[in-house]
PDB file of C-alpha atoms and ligand atoms in Angstrom:
ATOM      1  CA  MET A   1     154.492 256.523  19.431  1.00 47.00           C
ATOM      2  CA  THR A   2     156.338 254.283  21.598  1.00 48.00           C
ATOM      3  CA  ASP A   3     154.996 255.706  24.948  1.00 54.00           C
ATOM      4  CA  SER A   4     151.723 257.044  23.799  1.00 69.00           C
ATOM      5  CA  ILE A   5     149.846 254.227  25.238  1.00 80.00           C
ATOM      6  CA  SER A   6     150.277 253.387  29.012  1.00 85.00           C
ATOM      7  CA  LEU A   7     149.228 250.218  30.300  1.00 87.00           C
ATOM      8  CA  PRO A   8     146.456 250.327  32.793  1.00 86.00           C
ATOM      9  CA  ALA A   9     147.236 249.553  36.620  1.00 85.00           C
ATOM     10  CA  HIS A  10     147.329 245.819  36.891  1.00 86.00           C
ATOM     11  CA  HIS A  11     149.951 243.383  37.884  1.00 88.00           C
ATOM     12  CA  TRP A  12     151.744 242.822  34.546  1.00 95.00           C
ATOM     13  CA  PRO A  13     153.704 239.913  34.307  1.00 97.00           C
ATOM     14  CA  ILE A  14     157.484 240.420  34.151  1.00 97.00           C
ATOM     15  CA  LEU A  15     159.465 238.888  31.292  1.00 98.00           C
ATOM     16  CA  GLU A  16     162.346 237.445  33.095  1.00 98.00           C
ATOM     17  CA  PRO A  17     165.754 236.769  31.574  1.00 98.00           C
ATOM     18  CA  GLY A  18     165.889 233.430  30.157  1.00 98.00           C
ATOM     19  CA  TRP A  19     162.405 233.260  29.351  1.00 98.00           C
ATOM     20  CA  VAL A  20     160.452 233.108  25.806  1.00 98.00           C
ATOM     21  CA  TRP A  21     157.070 234.537  25.519  1.00 98.00           C
ATOM     22  CA  LEU A  22     155.199 233.064  22.588  1.00 98.00           C
ATOM     23  CA  CYS A  23     152.828 235.854  21.361  1.00 98.00           C
ATOM     24  CA  GLY A  24     150.382 236.684  18.752  1.00 98.00           C
ATOM     25  CA  ALA A  25     150.509 239.958  16.914  1.00 98.00           C
ATOM     26  CA  GLY A  26     147.127 239.922  15.404  1.00 98.00           C
ATOM     27  CA  PRO A  27     146.240 240.093  11.709  1.00 97.00           C
ATOM     28  CA  GLY A  28     147.848 243.376  10.920  1.00 96.00           C
ATOM     29  CA  ASP A  29     146.326 246.574  12.577  1.00 96.00           C
ATOM     30  CA  PRO A  30     148.570 247.317  15.590  1.00 96.00           C
ATOM     31  CA  GLY A  31     145.321 248.379  17.642  1.00 96.00           C
ATOM     32  CA  LEU A  32     144.298 244.572  17.631  1.00 97.00           C
ATOM     33  CA  LEU A  33     147.253 243.773  19.841  1.00 97.00           C
ATOM     34  CA  THR A  34     146.512 242.509  23.235  1.00 97.00           C
ATOM     35  CA  LEU A  35     147.883 244.358  26.391  1.00 96.00           C
ATOM     36  CA  HIS A  36     149.811 241.454  27.125  1.00 97.00           C
ATOM     37  CA  ALA A  37     151.675 241.772  23.851  1.00 97.00           C
ATOM     38  CA  LEU A  38     152.043 245.336  24.511  1.00 96.00           C
ATOM     39  CA  ASN A  39     153.660 244.482  27.847  1.00 97.00           C
ATOM     40  CA  ALA A  40     155.831 242.061  26.217  1.00 98.00           C
ATOM     41  CA  LEU A  41     157.155 244.582  23.606  1.00 97.00           C
ATOM     42  CA  ARG A  42     158.103 246.994  26.394  1.00 96.00           C
ATOM     43  CA  GLN A  43     160.217 244.231  27.887  1.00 97.00           C
ATOM     44  CA  ALA A  44     161.790 242.244  25.442  1.00 98.00           C
ATOM     45  CA  ASP A  45     165.341 242.657  24.411  1.00 97.00           C
ATOM     46  CA  ALA A  46     165.220 240.085  21.510  1.00 98.00           C
ATOM     47  CA  ILE A  47     162.237 239.936  19.370  1.00 98.00           C
ATOM     48  CA  VAL A  48     162.099 236.918  16.805  1.00 98.00           C
ATOM     49  CA  TYR A  49     159.372 237.954  14.255  1.00 97.00           C
ATOM     50  CA  ASP A  50     157.467 236.313  11.110  1.00 94.00           C
ATOM     51  CA  ALA A  51     156.742 238.104   7.913  1.00 93.00           C
ATOM     52  CA  LEU A  52     153.168 238.379   8.720  1.00 93.00           C
ATOM     53  CA  VAL A  53     153.995 240.639  11.812  1.00 95.00           C
ATOM     54  CA  ASP A  54     153.150 244.153  10.824  1.00 89.00           C
ATOM     55  CA  GLU A  55     156.285 246.274  11.044  1.00 89.00           C
ATOM     56  CA  ARG A  56     154.554 249.214  12.837  1.00 91.00           C
ATOM     57  CA  ILE A  57     154.349 246.670  15.837  1.00 95.00           C
ATOM     58  CA  LEU A  58     157.908 246.438  16.175  1.00 95.00           C
ATOM     59  CA  ASP A  59     158.165 250.163  16.303  1.00 93.00           C
ATOM     60  CA  TRP A  60     156.935 249.699  19.850  1.00 93.00           C
ATOM     61  CA  ALA A  61     159.949 248.109  20.878  1.00 96.00           C
ATOM     62  CA  PRO A  62     162.739 250.592  19.470  1.00 93.00           C
ATOM     63  CA  GLU A  63     165.560 249.165  21.753  1.00 95.00           C
ATOM     64  CA  ALA A  64     165.140 245.411  21.125  1.00 98.00           C
ATOM     65  CA  GLU A  65     167.205 243.350  18.942  1.00 98.00           C
ATOM     66  CA  LYS A  66     164.715 242.323  15.962  1.00 97.00           C
ATOM     67  CA  ILE A  67     165.511 238.781  14.416  1.00 97.00           C
ATOM     68  CA  TYR A  68     163.711 238.167  11.141  1.00 95.00           C
ATOM     69  CA  ALA A  69     162.576 234.417  10.976  1.00 93.00           C
ATOM     70  CA  GLY A  70     160.518 234.388   7.837  1.00 82.00           C
ATOM     71  CA  LYS A  71     160.041 234.397   4.254  1.00 64.00           C
ATOM     72  CA  ARG A  72     160.562 237.394   2.353  1.00 56.00           C
ATOM     73  CA  GLY A  73     161.641 238.539  -1.303  1.00 48.00           C
ATOM     74  CA  GLY A  74     161.748 234.971  -2.408  1.00 48.00           C
ATOM     75  CA  LYS A  75     164.392 233.977  -0.128  1.00 52.00           C
ATOM     76  CA  PRO A  76     163.738 230.409   1.465  1.00 56.00           C
ATOM     77  CA  SER A  77     162.357 230.523   4.904  1.00 63.00           C
ATOM     78  CA  ALA A  78     164.120 229.860   7.762  1.00 71.00           C
ATOM     79  CA  LYS A  79     163.771 226.246   8.716  1.00 83.00           C
ATOM     80  CA  GLN A  80     161.262 225.491  11.588  1.00 86.00           C
ATOM     81  CA  ARG A  81     163.950 223.803  13.545  1.00 87.00           C
ATOM     82  CA  ASP A  82     166.377 226.336  13.064  1.00 91.00           C
ATOM     83  CA  ILE A  83     163.809 228.999  14.452  1.00 94.00           C
ATOM     84  CA  SER A  84     162.942 226.879  17.563  1.00 95.00           C
ATOM     85  CA  LEU A  85     166.533 226.394  18.454  1.00 95.00           C
ATOM     86  CA  ARG A  86     167.581 230.013  18.037  1.00 96.00           C
ATOM     87  CA  LEU A  87     164.747 230.612  20.617  1.00 98.00           C
ATOM     88  CA  VAL A  88     166.198 228.154  23.180  1.00 98.00           C
ATOM     89  CA  GLU A  89     169.883 229.681  22.347  1.00 98.00           C
ATOM     90  CA  LEU A  90     168.532 233.255  23.045  1.00 98.00           C
ATOM     91  CA  ALA A  91     166.897 232.085  26.272  1.00 98.00           C
ATOM     92  CA  ARG A  92     169.998 230.360  27.568  1.00 98.00           C
ATOM     93  CA  ALA A  93     172.105 233.510  26.829  1.00 98.00           C
ATOM     94  CA  GLY A  94     169.805 235.101  29.349  1.00 98.00           C
ATOM     95  CA  ARG A  95     167.890 237.138  27.040  1.00 98.00           C
ATOM     96  CA  ARG A  96     164.084 238.362  27.384  1.00 98.00           C
ATOM     97  CA  VAL A  97     162.856 236.561  24.341  1.00 98.00           C
ATOM     98  CA  LEU A  98     159.567 237.745  22.754  1.00 98.00           C
ATOM     99  CA  ARG A  99     158.654 235.335  19.740  1.00 98.00           C
ATOM    100  CA  LEU A 100     156.001 237.260  17.865  1.00 98.00           C
ATOM    101  CA  LYS A 101     153.874 235.599  15.359  1.00 97.00           C
ATOM    102  CA  GLY A 102     151.133 236.814  13.081  1.00 97.00           C
ATOM    103  CA  GLY A 103     147.558 236.304  14.098  1.00 98.00           C
ATOM    104  CA  ASP A 104     147.176 233.664  16.985  1.00 98.00           C
ATOM    105  CA  PRO A 105     150.305 231.530  17.672  1.00 98.00           C
ATOM    106  CA  PHE A 106     148.509 228.292  17.916  1.00 98.00           C
ATOM    107  CA  VAL A 107     146.279 228.574  14.839  1.00 98.00           C
ATOM    108  CA  PHE A 108     148.137 227.148  11.693  1.00 95.00           C
ATOM    109  CA  GLY A 109     151.215 229.076  12.861  1.00 90.00           C
ATOM    110  CA  ARG A 110     153.446 226.320  14.284  1.00 92.00           C
ATOM    111  CA  GLY A 111     153.385 227.934  17.444  1.00 96.00           C
ATOM    112  CA  GLY A 112     152.647 224.439  19.218  1.00 96.00           C
ATOM    113  CA  GLU A 113     155.922 222.964  17.655  1.00 95.00           C
ATOM    114  CA  GLU A 114     158.002 225.844  19.102  1.00 97.00           C
ATOM    115  CA  ALA A 115     156.549 225.705  22.194  1.00 97.00           C
ATOM    116  CA  GLN A 116     157.017 221.920  22.509  1.00 97.00           C
ATOM    117  CA  THR A 117     160.796 222.444  21.795  1.00 97.00           C
ATOM    118  CA  LEU A 118     161.107 225.034  24.408  1.00 98.00           C
ATOM    119  CA  VAL A 119     159.526 222.727  26.829  1.00 98.00           C
ATOM    120  CA  GLN A 120     161.952 219.749  25.705  1.00 98.00           C
ATOM    121  CA  HIS A 121     164.709 222.080  26.553  1.00 98.00           C
ATOM    122  CA  GLY A 122     163.624 223.375  29.843  1.00 98.00           C
ATOM    123  CA  VAL A 123     162.982 226.894  28.774  1.00 98.00           C
ATOM    124  CA  GLN A 124     160.207 228.687  30.498  1.00 98.00           C
ATOM    125  CA  LEU A 125     157.623 230.166  28.506  1.00 98.00           C
ATOM    126  CA  ARG A 126     154.345 232.065  28.543  1.00 98.00           C
ATOM    127  CA  ILE A 127     151.702 231.845  25.672  1.00 98.00           C
ATOM    128  CA  ILE A 128     149.908 235.071  24.593  1.00 98.00           C
ATOM    129  CA  PRO A 129     146.861 234.421  22.246  1.00 98.00           C
ATOM    130  CA  GLY A 130     146.306 236.784  19.549  1.00 98.00           C
ATOM    131  CA  ILE A 131     143.469 237.590  17.207  1.00 98.00           C
ATOM    132  CA  SER A 132     143.499 235.103  14.329  1.00 98.00           C
ATOM    133  CA  ALA A 133     143.182 236.279  10.682  1.00 98.00           C
ATOM    134  CA  GLY A 134     140.223 233.968  10.153  1.00 98.00           C
ATOM    135  CA  ILE A 135     138.000 235.552  12.634  1.00 98.00           C
ATOM    136  CA  GLY A 136     139.211 239.102  13.101  1.00 98.00           C
ATOM    137  CA  GLY A 137     140.243 239.594   9.448  1.00 98.00           C
ATOM    138  CA  LEU A 138     136.801 238.645   8.307  1.00 98.00           C
ATOM    139  CA  ALA A 139     135.290 241.088  10.878  1.00 98.00           C
ATOM    140  CA  TYR A 140     137.266 243.980   9.328  1.00 98.00           C
ATOM    141  CA  ALA A 141     135.581 243.014   5.823  1.00 98.00           C
ATOM    142  CA  GLY A 142     132.113 243.057   7.565  1.00 97.00           C
ATOM    143  CA  ILE A 143     131.806 239.295   7.839  1.00 98.00           C
ATOM    144  CA  PRO A 144     130.602 237.497  11.137  1.00 98.00           C
ATOM    145  CA  VAL A 145     132.339 234.158  11.322  1.00 97.00           C
ATOM    146  CA  THR A 146     128.976 233.129  12.793  1.00 96.00           C
ATOM    147  CA  HIS A 147     125.536 234.433  12.462  1.00 95.00           C
ATOM    148  CA  ARG A 148     122.286 232.893  13.864  1.00 93.00           C
ATOM    149  CA  ASP A 149     120.837 232.816  10.490  1.00 90.00           C
ATOM    150  CA  VAL A 150     123.720 230.967   8.675  1.00 91.00           C
ATOM    151  CA  ASN A 151     125.669 228.560  10.793  1.00 94.00           C
ATOM    152  CA  GLN A 152     125.995 226.806  14.053  1.00 92.00           C
ATOM    153  CA  SER A 153     129.507 225.531  13.241  1.00 94.00           C
ATOM    154  CA  VAL A 154     132.532 226.874  11.389  1.00 97.00           C
ATOM    155  CA  THR A 155     135.589 225.100  10.046  1.00 97.00           C
ATOM    156  CA  PHE A 156     138.962 226.496   9.790  1.00 97.00           C
ATOM    157  CA  VAL A 157     141.056 224.716   7.378  1.00 96.00           C
ATOM    158  CA  THR A 158     144.594 225.096   5.802  1.00 95.00           C
ATOM    159  CA  GLY A 159     144.775 225.226   2.024  1.00 92.00           C
ATOM    160  CA  HIS A 160     148.104 223.305   1.963  1.00 82.00           C
ATOM    161  CA  ASP A 161     149.360 220.283   3.888  1.00 70.00           C
ATOM    162  CA  GLN A 162     152.839 219.889   5.333  1.00 67.00           C
ATOM    163  CA  SER A 163     154.632 219.418   1.876  1.00 69.00           C
ATOM    164  CA  GLY A 164     153.114 222.529   0.541  1.00 70.00           C
ATOM    165  CA  SER A 165     151.024 220.864  -1.914  1.00 73.00           C
ATOM    166  CA  ALA A 166     146.930 220.863  -2.124  1.00 71.00           C
ATOM    167  CA  PRO A 167     145.583 219.293   0.984  1.00 69.00           C
ATOM    168  CA  SER A 168     145.106 215.690   0.034  1.00 75.00           C
ATOM    169  CA  SER A 169     144.702 214.661   3.470  1.00 80.00           C
ATOM    170  CA  ILE A 170     141.925 216.833   4.120  1.00 88.00           C
ATOM    171  CA  ASP A 171     138.315 215.077   3.730  1.00 91.00           C
ATOM    172  CA  TRP A 172     136.919 218.010   1.949  1.00 90.00           C
ATOM    173  CA  GLY A 173     133.461 215.744   1.661  1.00 91.00           C
ATOM    174  CA  ALA A 174     133.205 215.819   5.244  1.00 93.00           C
ATOM    175  CA  ILE A 175     133.656 219.477   5.478  1.00 94.00           C
ATOM    176  CA  SER A 176     131.351 220.035   2.702  1.00 93.00           C
ATOM    177  CA  ARG A 177     128.575 218.205   4.385  1.00 92.00           C
ATOM    178  CA  GLY A 178     129.316 219.056   8.106  1.00 92.00           C
ATOM    179  CA  SER A 179     130.106 222.796   7.812  1.00 95.00           C
ATOM    180  CA  GLN A 180     127.910 225.716   6.595  1.00 95.00           C
ATOM    181  CA  VAL A 181     130.751 228.205   6.777  1.00 98.00           C
ATOM    182  CA  ILE A 182     134.393 227.085   5.887  1.00 98.00           C
ATOM    183  CA  VAL A 183     137.176 229.521   6.488  1.00 98.00           C
ATOM    184  CA  ILE A 184     140.422 228.460   4.720  1.00 98.00           C
ATOM    185  CA  TYR A 185     143.997 229.934   5.627  1.00 97.00           C
ATOM    186  CA  MET A 186     146.780 229.739   2.968  1.00 96.00           C
ATOM    187  CA  GLY A 187     144.293 228.783   0.446  1.00 96.00           C
ATOM    188  CA  ILE A 188     145.220 231.241  -2.755  1.00 96.00           C
ATOM    189  CA  LYS A 189     147.597 228.978  -4.286  1.00 94.00           C
ATOM    190  CA  HIS A 190     145.637 226.027  -4.450  1.00 94.00           C
ATOM    191  CA  ALA A 191     141.963 227.802  -4.646  1.00 96.00           C
ATOM    192  CA  ALA A 192     141.125 225.915  -7.970  1.00 96.00           C
ATOM    193  CA  GLN A 193     141.606 222.501  -6.381  1.00 94.00           C
ATOM    194  CA  ILE A 194     139.893 223.420  -3.107  1.00 95.00           C
ATOM    195  CA  ALA A 195     136.979 224.744  -5.109  1.00 96.00           C
ATOM    196  CA  GLN A 196     136.934 221.609  -7.439  1.00 95.00           C
ATOM    197  CA  ALA A 197     136.881 219.318  -4.281  1.00 94.00           C
ATOM    198  CA  LEU A 198     134.116 221.291  -2.597  1.00 96.00           C
ATOM    199  CA  LEU A 199     132.025 221.266  -5.746  1.00 96.00           C
ATOM    200  CA  GLY A 200     132.625 217.436  -6.208  1.00 94.00           C
ATOM    201  CA  ALA A 201     131.328 216.924  -2.611  1.00 94.00           C
ATOM    202  CA  GLY A 202     128.004 218.540  -3.656  1.00 94.00           C
ATOM    203  CA  ARG A 203     128.638 222.227  -2.729  1.00 96.00           C
ATOM    204  CA  ASP A 204     126.436 224.671  -4.305  1.00 97.00           C
ATOM    205  CA  PRO A 205     128.327 226.205  -7.315  1.00 98.00           C
ATOM    206  CA  ALA A 206     126.581 229.690  -6.694  1.00 98.00           C
ATOM    207  CA  GLU A 207     127.413 229.599  -2.983  1.00 98.00           C
ATOM    208  CA  PRO A 208     128.799 232.924  -1.795  1.00 97.00           C
ATOM    209  CA  VAL A 209     132.722 233.798  -1.119  1.00 98.00           C
ATOM    210  CA  ALA A 210     134.555 236.459   0.137  1.00 98.00           C
ATOM    211  CA  VAL A 211     138.238 236.630  -0.180  1.00 98.00           C
ATOM    212  CA  VAL A 212     139.909 239.150   2.036  1.00 98.00           C
ATOM    213  CA  ALA A 213     143.678 239.755   1.293  1.00 98.00           C
ATOM    214  CA  GLY A 214     145.883 241.932   3.646  1.00 97.00           C
ATOM    215  CA  ALA A 215     143.038 242.041   6.104  1.00 98.00           C
ATOM    216  CA  THR A 216     143.190 244.826   8.765  1.00 97.00           C
ATOM    217  CA  THR A 217     146.210 246.672   7.091  1.00 96.00           C
ATOM    218  CA  PRO A 218     145.972 249.647   4.954  1.00 95.00           C
ATOM    219  CA  SER A 219     146.040 247.586   1.741  1.00 95.00           C
ATOM    220  CA  GLN A 220     142.922 245.187   2.578  1.00 97.00           C
ATOM    221  CA  LYS A 221     141.238 244.117  -0.415  1.00 97.00           C
ATOM    222  CA  VAL A 222     138.192 242.044  -0.692  1.00 97.00           C
ATOM    223  CA  LEU A 223     136.680 239.945  -3.526  1.00 97.00           C
ATOM    224  CA  GLU A 224     133.020 238.945  -3.501  1.00 97.00           C
ATOM    225  CA  THR A 225     132.477 236.117  -5.666  1.00 98.00           C
ATOM    226  CA  ARG A 226     130.942 232.627  -5.676  1.00 98.00           C
ATOM    227  CA  LEU A 227     132.299 229.022  -5.307  1.00 98.00           C
ATOM    228  CA  ASP A 228     132.595 228.013  -8.899  1.00 98.00           C
ATOM    229  CA  ARG A 229     134.099 231.402  -9.930  1.00 98.00           C
ATOM    230  CA  MET A 230     136.571 231.750  -7.027  1.00 98.00           C
ATOM    231  CA  ALA A 231     139.537 230.612  -8.490  1.00 98.00           C
ATOM    232  CA  GLY A 232     139.311 232.436 -11.719  1.00 98.00           C
ATOM    233  CA  ASP A 233     138.328 235.641 -10.037  1.00 98.00           C
ATOM    234  CA  ILE A 234     141.448 235.352  -7.516  1.00 98.00           C
ATOM    235  CA  ALA A 235     143.633 235.037 -10.631  1.00 97.00           C
ATOM    236  CA  HIS A 236     141.956 237.614 -12.541  1.00 96.00           C
ATOM    237  CA  THR A 237     142.053 240.179  -9.785  1.00 96.00           C
ATOM    238  CA  ARG A 238     145.551 239.303  -9.033  1.00 94.00           C
ATOM    239  CA  LEU A 239     144.799 238.905  -5.135  1.00 95.00           C
ATOM    240  CA  GLU A 240     148.012 237.945  -3.409  1.00 93.00           C
ATOM    241  CA  PRO A 241     148.550 236.431   0.070  1.00 95.00           C
ATOM    242  CA  PRO A 242     148.153 236.454   2.744  1.00 97.00           C
ATOM    243  CA  ALA A 243     144.470 236.066   2.504  1.00 98.00           C
ATOM    244  CA  ILE A 244     141.522 234.355   3.983  1.00 98.00           C
ATOM    245  CA  ILE A 245     138.782 232.753   1.992  1.00 98.00           C
ATOM    246  CA  CYS A 246     135.203 232.457   3.465  1.00 98.00           C
ATOM    247  CA  ILE A 247     132.853 230.020   1.910  1.00 98.00           C
ATOM    248  CA  GLY A 248     129.238 230.251   2.856  1.00 97.00           C
ATOM    249  CA  ARG A 249     126.397 232.621   3.272  1.00 97.00           C
ATOM    250  CA  ALA A 250     128.071 234.575   6.119  1.00 97.00           C
ATOM    251  CA  ALA A 251     129.906 236.287   3.290  1.00 97.00           C
ATOM    252  CA  LEU A 252     126.704 237.911   2.183  1.00 96.00           C
ATOM    253  CA  MET A 253     126.553 239.712   5.543  1.00 95.00           C
ATOM    254  CA  ARG A 254     129.241 242.135   4.086  1.00 95.00           C
ATOM    255  CA  GLN A 255     126.636 243.733   2.087  1.00 93.00           C
ATOM    256  CA  VAL A 256     125.173 245.369   5.044  1.00 92.00           C
ATOM    257  CA  LEU A 257     128.099 245.099   7.621  1.00 94.00           C
ATOM    258  CA  ASP A 258     130.977 246.598   5.504  1.00 94.00           C
ATOM    259  CA  TRP A 259     131.623 249.137   7.926  1.00 93.00           C
ATOM    260  CA  GLN A 260     134.759 250.410   6.349  1.00 90.00           C
ATOM    261  CA  GLY A 261     132.849 250.684   2.947  1.00 86.00           C
ATOM    262  CA  GLN A 262     130.314 252.821   4.929  1.00 72.00           C
ATOM    263  CA  ILE A 263     132.840 254.814   6.605  1.00 68.00           C
ATOM    264  CA  ALA A 264     133.974 256.001   3.020  1.00 68.00           C
ATOM    265  CA  GLY A 265     130.445 257.071   2.218  1.00 69.00           C
ATOM    266  CA  GLU A 266     129.055 253.917   0.435  1.00 68.00           C
ATOM    267  CA  THR A 267     125.341 253.144   1.276  1.00 70.00           C
ATOM    268  CA  PRO A 268     124.519 249.600   2.273  1.00 70.00           C
ATOM    269  CA  ARG A 269     123.629 247.592  -0.622  1.00 78.00           C
ATOM    270  CA  ASP A 270     121.115 245.041   0.955  1.00 80.00           C
ATOM    271  CA  LEU A 271     119.847 245.412   4.444  1.00 81.00           C
ATOM    272  CA  ASP A 272     118.496 241.889   4.588  1.00 87.00           C
ATOM    273  CA  PRO A 273     121.091 239.847   2.493  1.00 89.00           C
ATOM    274  CA  LEU A 274     120.308 236.689   4.001  1.00 88.00           C
ATOM    275  CA  GLY A 275     116.603 237.104   2.898  1.00 84.00           C
ATOM    276  CA  ARG A 276     114.961 236.272   6.329  1.00 73.00           C
ATOM    277  CA  GLY A 277     112.904 239.330   6.458  1.00 68.00           C
ATOM    278  CA  ARG A 278     113.512 239.985   9.998  1.00 57.00           C
ATOM    279  CA  PRO A 279     115.693 242.514  11.772  1.00 54.00           C
ATOM    280  CA  ALA A 280     118.080 241.248  14.272  1.00 53.00           C
ATOM    281  CA  GLU A 281     116.278 242.929  17.183  1.00 53.00           C
ATOM    282  CA  GLN A 282     113.165 240.947  16.502  1.00 47.00           C
ATOM    283  CA  GLY A 283     114.904 237.659  16.894  1.00 41.00           C
TER     284      GLY A 283
HETATM  285  N1  LIG B 301     148.516 232.239  12.942  1.00 54.17           N
HETATM  286  C1  LIG B 301     147.943 233.128  11.873  1.00 54.17           C
HETATM  287  C2  LIG B 301     147.757 232.170  10.764  1.00 54.17           C
HETATM  288  C3  LIG B 301     149.279 231.901  10.103  1.00 54.17           C
HETATM  289  S1  LIG B 301     149.301 230.921   8.291  1.00 54.17           S
HETATM  290  C4  LIG B 301     146.525 233.568  12.392  1.00 54.17           C
HETATM  291  O1  LIG B 301     146.097 233.112  13.506  1.00 54.17           O
HETATM  292  O2  LIG B 301     145.913 234.313  11.819  1.00 54.17           O
HETATM  293  C5  LIG B 301     149.284 232.262   7.315  1.00 54.17           C
HETATM  294  C6  LIG B 301     147.814 232.575   6.860  1.00 54.17           C
HETATM  295  O3  LIG B 301     147.064 233.157   7.656  1.00 54.17           O
HETATM  296  C7  LIG B 301     147.988 233.489   5.609  1.00 54.17           C
HETATM  297  O4  LIG B 301     148.374 232.552   4.509  1.00 54.17           O
HETATM  298  C8  LIG B 301     146.523 233.803   5.377  1.00 54.17           C
HETATM  299  O5  LIG B 301     145.690 232.853   4.886  1.00 54.17           O
HETATM  300  C9  LIG B 301     146.253 234.219   6.916  1.00 54.17           C
HETATM  301  N2  LIG B 301     146.530 235.528   7.114  1.00 54.17           N
HETATM  302  C10 LIG B 301     147.329 236.020   8.169  1.00 54.17           C
HETATM  303  N3  LIG B 301     147.218 237.300   8.182  1.00 54.17           N
HETATM  304  C11 LIG B 301     146.378 237.696   7.463  1.00 54.17           C
HETATM  305  C12 LIG B 301     145.958 239.105   6.885  1.00 54.17           C
HETATM  306  N4  LIG B 301     146.271 240.107   7.279  1.00 54.17           N
HETATM  307  N5  LIG B 301     144.898 238.962   5.828  1.00 54.17           N
HETATM  308  C13 LIG B 301     144.377 237.902   5.243  1.00 54.17           C
HETATM  309  N6  LIG B 301     144.778 236.511   5.735  1.00 54.17           N
HETATM  310  C14 LIG B 301     146.036 236.582   6.690  1.00 54.17           C
END
């Protein structure tokens, strides 16, 4: 598999010794890597990767040393500061370092903090964006994160704060009033509190919700529910992280755009789930 994809002719940047490339690996499906990520995998001799990076992606760098920096099997996660300093150390040792993170490195991934530490230590870096789970993961479930008939804005929010508890610092009232579609990262653990906060701020209990777990991977699971039943249904169906929660009528679009279900032979359930009575081409 390593050499089955050749990069198109282009002046691809060279990963020089002593540099760190901070790179998004996308939500899972290796096909969602960028060409810059592939170029990086081909040159790196040290790859520091997170739990959310799909193992199949690492197969594209068979020779590189792989350094795991995440939580797995209940072990405590490597401390953020230790990870950042490890990157500095590797760079100073003259390695070609690839820091590979799930999704996009700057979306709820502490990529900004790592980049800051590198700059503070005089390490040269390149940032390679990736497809974030809150956009690409929803697309794999047939949910467009914006749709003209649904929303003019979307809010991406984390389900817990720095201490790991329910996000008390988030103004759910403002989000509830200001955003027709709410996309929650890391929201499974505190789903009940989040639902309660949104309902308390006046959100419709019957509002459609989709929860996409393991998005874009072979084990992708999608739960379709409503706001007042969201937490109970998550517990009941034993949905496990990583999962994205999408609250809003965009979730209904899955009824017609569940392209993976259609590939599996199911027929679309409702061709006009938003009830506008106008096919897109008339708009
Ligand atoms: N930088 C990442 C987000 C890291 S925070 C990105 O841009 O996607 C970790 C959270 O991302 C998880 O708790 C989950 O909410 C979400 N996530 C990452 N990969 C996912 C996947 N394959 N399916 C569903 N959610 C995912």
